[in-house]
Short mmCIF file of C-alpha atoms and ligand atoms in Angstrom, two decimals:
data_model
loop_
_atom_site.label_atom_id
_atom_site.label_comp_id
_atom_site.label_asym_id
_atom_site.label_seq_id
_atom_site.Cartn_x
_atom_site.Cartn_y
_atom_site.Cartn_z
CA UNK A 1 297.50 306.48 54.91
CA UNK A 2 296.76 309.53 52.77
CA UNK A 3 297.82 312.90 52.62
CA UNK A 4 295.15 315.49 54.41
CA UNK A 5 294.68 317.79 51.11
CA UNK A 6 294.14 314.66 48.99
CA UNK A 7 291.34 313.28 51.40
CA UNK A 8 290.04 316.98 51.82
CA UNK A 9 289.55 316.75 48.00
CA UNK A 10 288.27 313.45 47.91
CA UNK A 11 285.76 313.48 50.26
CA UNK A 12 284.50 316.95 49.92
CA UNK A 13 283.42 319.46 47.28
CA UNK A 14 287.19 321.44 47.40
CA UNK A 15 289.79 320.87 44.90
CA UNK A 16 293.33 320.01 46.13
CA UNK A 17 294.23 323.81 45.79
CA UNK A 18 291.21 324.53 47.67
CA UNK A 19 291.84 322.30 49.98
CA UNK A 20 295.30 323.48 50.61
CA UNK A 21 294.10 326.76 51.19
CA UNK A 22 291.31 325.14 53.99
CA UNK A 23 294.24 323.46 56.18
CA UNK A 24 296.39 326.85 56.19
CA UNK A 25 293.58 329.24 57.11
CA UNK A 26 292.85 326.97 60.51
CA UNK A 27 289.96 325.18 59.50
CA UNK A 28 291.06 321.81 59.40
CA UNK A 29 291.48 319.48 62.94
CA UNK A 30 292.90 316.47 63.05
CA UNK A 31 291.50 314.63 66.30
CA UNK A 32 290.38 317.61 67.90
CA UNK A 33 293.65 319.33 67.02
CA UNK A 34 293.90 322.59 64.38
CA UNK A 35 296.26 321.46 61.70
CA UNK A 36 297.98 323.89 59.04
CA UNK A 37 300.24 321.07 57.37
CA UNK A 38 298.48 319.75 54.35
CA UNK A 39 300.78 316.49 53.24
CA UNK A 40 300.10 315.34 57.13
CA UNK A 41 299.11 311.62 56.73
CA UNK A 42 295.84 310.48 57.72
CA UNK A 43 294.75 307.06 58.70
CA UNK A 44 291.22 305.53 59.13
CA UNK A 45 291.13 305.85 62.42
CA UNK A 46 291.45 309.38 62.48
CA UNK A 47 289.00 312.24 63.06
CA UNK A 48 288.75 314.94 60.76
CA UNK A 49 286.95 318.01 60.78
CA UNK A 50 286.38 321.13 58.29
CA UNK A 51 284.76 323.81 60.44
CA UNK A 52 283.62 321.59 63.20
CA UNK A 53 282.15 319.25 60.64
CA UNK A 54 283.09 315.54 60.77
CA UNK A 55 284.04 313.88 57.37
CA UNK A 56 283.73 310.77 56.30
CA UNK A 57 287.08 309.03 55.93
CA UNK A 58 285.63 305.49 54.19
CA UNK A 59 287.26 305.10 50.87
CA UNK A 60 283.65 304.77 48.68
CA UNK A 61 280.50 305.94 50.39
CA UNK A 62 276.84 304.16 49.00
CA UNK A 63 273.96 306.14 49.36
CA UNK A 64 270.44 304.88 48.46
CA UNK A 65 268.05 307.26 47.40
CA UNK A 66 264.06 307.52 47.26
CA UNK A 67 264.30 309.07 44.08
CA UNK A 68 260.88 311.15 43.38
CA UNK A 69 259.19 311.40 39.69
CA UNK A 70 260.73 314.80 37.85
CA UNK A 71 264.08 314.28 38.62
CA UNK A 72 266.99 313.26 36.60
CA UNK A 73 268.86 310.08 36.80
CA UNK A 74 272.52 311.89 35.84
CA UNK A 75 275.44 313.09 37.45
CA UNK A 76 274.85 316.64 36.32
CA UNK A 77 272.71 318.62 33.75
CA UNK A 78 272.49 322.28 32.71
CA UNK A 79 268.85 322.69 33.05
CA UNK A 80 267.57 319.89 35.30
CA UNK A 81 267.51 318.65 38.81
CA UNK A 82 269.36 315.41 39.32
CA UNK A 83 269.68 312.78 41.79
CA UNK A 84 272.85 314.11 42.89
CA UNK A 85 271.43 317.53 43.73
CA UNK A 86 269.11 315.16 46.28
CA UNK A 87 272.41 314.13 48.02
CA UNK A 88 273.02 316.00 51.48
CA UNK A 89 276.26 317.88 52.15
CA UNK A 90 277.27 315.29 54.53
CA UNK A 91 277.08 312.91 52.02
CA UNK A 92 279.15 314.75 49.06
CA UNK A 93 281.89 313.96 47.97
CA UNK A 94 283.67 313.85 44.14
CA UNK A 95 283.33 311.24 42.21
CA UNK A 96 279.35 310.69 42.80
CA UNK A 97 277.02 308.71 39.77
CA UNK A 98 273.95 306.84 40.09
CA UNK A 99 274.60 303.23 39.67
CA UNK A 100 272.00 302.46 36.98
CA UNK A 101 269.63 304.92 35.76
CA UNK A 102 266.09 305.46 35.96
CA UNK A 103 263.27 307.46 33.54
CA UNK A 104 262.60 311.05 34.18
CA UNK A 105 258.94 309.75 35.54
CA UNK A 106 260.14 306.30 37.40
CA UNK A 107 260.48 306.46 40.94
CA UNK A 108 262.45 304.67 43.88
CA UNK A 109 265.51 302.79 44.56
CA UNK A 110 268.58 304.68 43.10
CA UNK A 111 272.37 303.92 44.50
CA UNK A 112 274.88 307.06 44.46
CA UNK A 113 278.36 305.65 44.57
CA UNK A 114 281.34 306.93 43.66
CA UNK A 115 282.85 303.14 43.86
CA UNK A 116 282.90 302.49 39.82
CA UNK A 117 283.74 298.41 40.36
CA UNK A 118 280.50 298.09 42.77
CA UNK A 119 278.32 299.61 40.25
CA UNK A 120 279.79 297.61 37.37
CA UNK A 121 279.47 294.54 39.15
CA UNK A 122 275.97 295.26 40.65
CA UNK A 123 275.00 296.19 36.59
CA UNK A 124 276.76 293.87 34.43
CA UNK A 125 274.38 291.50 33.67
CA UNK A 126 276.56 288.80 33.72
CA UNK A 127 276.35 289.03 37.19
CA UNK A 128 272.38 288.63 37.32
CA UNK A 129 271.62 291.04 40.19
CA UNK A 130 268.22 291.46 40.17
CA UNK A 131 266.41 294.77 40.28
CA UNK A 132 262.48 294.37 41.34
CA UNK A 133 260.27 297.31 40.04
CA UNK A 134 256.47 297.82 40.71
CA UNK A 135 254.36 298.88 38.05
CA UNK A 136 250.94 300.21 37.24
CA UNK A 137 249.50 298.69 33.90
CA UNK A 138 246.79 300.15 31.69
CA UNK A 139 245.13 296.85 30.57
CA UNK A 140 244.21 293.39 32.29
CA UNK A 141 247.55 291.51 32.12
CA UNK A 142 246.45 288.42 30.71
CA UNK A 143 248.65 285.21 31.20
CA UNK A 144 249.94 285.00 27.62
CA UNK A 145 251.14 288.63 27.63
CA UNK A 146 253.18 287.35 31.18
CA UNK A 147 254.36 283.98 29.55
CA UNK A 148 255.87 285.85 26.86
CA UNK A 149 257.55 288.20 29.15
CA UNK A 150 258.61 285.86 31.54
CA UNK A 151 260.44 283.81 28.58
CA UNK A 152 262.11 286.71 27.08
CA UNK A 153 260.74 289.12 25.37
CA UNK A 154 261.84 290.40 22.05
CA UNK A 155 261.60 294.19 21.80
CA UNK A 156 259.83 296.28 18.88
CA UNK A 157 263.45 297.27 17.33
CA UNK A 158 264.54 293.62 17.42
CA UNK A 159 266.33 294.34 21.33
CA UNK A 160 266.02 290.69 23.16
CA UNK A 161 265.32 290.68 26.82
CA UNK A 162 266.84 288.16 29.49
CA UNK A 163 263.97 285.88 31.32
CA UNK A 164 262.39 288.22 33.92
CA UNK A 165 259.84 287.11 36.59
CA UNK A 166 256.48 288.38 36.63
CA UNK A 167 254.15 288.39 39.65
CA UNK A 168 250.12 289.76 40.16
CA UNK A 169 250.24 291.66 43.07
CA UNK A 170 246.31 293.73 42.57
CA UNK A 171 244.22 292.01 39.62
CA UNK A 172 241.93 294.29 37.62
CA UNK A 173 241.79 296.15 34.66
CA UNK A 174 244.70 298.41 35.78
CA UNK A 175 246.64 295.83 37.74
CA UNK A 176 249.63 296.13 40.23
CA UNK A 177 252.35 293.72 38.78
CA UNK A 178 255.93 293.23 40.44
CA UNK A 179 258.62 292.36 37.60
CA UNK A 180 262.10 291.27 38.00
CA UNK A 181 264.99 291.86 35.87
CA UNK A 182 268.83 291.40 35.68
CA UNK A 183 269.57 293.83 32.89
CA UNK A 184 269.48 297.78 32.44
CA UNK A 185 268.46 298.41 28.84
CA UNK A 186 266.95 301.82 28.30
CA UNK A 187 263.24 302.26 28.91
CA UNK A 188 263.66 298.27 29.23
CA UNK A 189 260.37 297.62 31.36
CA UNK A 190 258.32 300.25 29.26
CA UNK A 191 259.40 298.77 26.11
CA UNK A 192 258.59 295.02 27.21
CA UNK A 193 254.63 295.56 28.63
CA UNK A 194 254.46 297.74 25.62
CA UNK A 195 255.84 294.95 22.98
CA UNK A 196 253.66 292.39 24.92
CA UNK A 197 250.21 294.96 24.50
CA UNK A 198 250.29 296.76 27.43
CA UNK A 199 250.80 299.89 28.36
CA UNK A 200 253.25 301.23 31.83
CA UNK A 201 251.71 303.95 33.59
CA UNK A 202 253.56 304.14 36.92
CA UNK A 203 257.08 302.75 37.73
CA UNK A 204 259.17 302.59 41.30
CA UNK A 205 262.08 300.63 41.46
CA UNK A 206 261.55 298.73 44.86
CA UNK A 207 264.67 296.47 45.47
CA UNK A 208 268.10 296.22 44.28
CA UNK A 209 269.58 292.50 44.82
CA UNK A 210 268.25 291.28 48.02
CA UNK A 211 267.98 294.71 49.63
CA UNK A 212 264.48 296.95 49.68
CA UNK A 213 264.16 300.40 49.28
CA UNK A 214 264.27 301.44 52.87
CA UNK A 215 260.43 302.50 53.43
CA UNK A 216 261.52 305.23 56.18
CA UNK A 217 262.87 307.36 53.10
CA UNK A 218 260.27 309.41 52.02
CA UNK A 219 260.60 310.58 48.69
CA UNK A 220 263.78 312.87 47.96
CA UNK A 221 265.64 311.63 51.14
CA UNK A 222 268.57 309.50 51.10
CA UNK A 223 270.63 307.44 53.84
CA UNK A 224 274.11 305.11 53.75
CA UNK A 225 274.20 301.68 52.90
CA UNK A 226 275.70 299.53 55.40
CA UNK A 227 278.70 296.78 54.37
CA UNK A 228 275.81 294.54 55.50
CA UNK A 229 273.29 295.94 52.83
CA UNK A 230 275.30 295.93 50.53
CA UNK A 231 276.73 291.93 50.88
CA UNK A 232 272.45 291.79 50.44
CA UNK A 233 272.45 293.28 46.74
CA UNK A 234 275.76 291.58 45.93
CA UNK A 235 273.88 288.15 46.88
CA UNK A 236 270.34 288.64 45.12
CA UNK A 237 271.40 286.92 41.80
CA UNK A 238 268.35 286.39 39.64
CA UNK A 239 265.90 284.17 40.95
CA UNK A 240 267.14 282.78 44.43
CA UNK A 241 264.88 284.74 46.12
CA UNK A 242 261.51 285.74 44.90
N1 LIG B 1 262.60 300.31 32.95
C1 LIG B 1 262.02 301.42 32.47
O1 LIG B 1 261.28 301.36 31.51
N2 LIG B 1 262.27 302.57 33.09
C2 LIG B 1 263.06 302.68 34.19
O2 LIG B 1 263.23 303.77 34.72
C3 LIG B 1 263.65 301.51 34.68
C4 LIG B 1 263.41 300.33 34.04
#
């Protein structure tokens, strides 16, 4: 049970003053009913409503979002669109952050939580949740440069990389290759074709654990994770499914 101004706060875009102000002017009904007492207690069960709109009552929301190239991966920024700005109103709440970050130019799978165990949990990588990218390559991959990868690859500042799985999915001179990871170091798949000779020229992040990026989303768009889902990406440790 929590007070209706602190919920208000938390699951919206108001601060508690605002929020205060929301319940006296009318605006605020708690199943079905107008409400003007902010410290009433609200349960899970209930329904509540800011000018006809439902909110979500769930303690953490998880969003996953079909992030598009341009945008980026931050909470906020002066100057630039982020992945938050993607989030619909229904979905808004304080507390928002993408749970591992992607480049400026790298598209697909990003999760907006504002759940800060989840994400460390899903990141640390301890835990060895895999995250399963597509890329584009300049050059023929040949199977040295994809031994070396796969065995851990040592970066050109001296940065080692875990083991990461490396599969062919279109052969040619500017092959399709999937590549599986467990950590979140910056640039980190960039930097490891480029230290093994090759060259990145497209990126989308396509799974996180054992869940895909949801190929209804077109790019931009976003939609909940279910508790289901997300047991899925808790449960895709590195290399029991690939
Ligand atoms: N590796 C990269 O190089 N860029 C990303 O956005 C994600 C992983």
């Amino acid at each position: 049970m929590e007070r209706l101004d602190k919920i208000l706060a938390l699951q919206g875009t108001l601060s508690r003053k605002d929020a205060k102000e929301t319940v006296k002017n009318g605006r605020v009904a708690v199943n079905g009913v107008t409400v003007r007492d902010s410290s009433l207690k609200i349960s899970e069960t209930d329904t509540v409503t800011v000018d006809g709109k439902e909110l979500s009552l769930k303690k953490h929301i998880y969003i996953m979002l079909n992030k598009p190239s341009g945008i980026v991966s931050a909470s906020d920024s002066k100057c630039e669109k982020t992945v938050i700005d993607l989030v619909p109103e229904k979905f808004l709440r304080s507390g928002l952050f993408p749970a591992g970050r992607l480049d400026k130019d790298t598209l697909g799978f990003v999760l907006i939580t504002d759940d800060g165990d989840f994400a460390h949990r899903i990141l640390s990588p301890k835990n060895h949740i895999v995250k399963t990218y597509e890329a584009r390559l300049a050059g023929t991959l040949a199977k040295s440069q994809r031994e070396i990868l796969q065995s851990g690859i040592t970066l050109s500042d001296g940065t080692t990389c875990k083991e990461s799985r490396v599969s062919i999915i279109e052969d040619g001179d500017a092959p399709l290759v999937r590549i599986q990871i467990c950590e979140g170091k910056y640039h980190q798949i960039k930097r490891m074709f480029a230290a093994a000779g090759n060259k990145v020229t497209y990126l989308k992040r396509i799974k996180i654990g054992n869940l895909d990026l949801d190929k209804a989303l077109l790019p931009g768009e976003c939609r909940e994770i279910t508790p289901e889902e997300l047991e899925k990406i808790e449960n895709g440790k590195f290399f029991s499914e690939f």
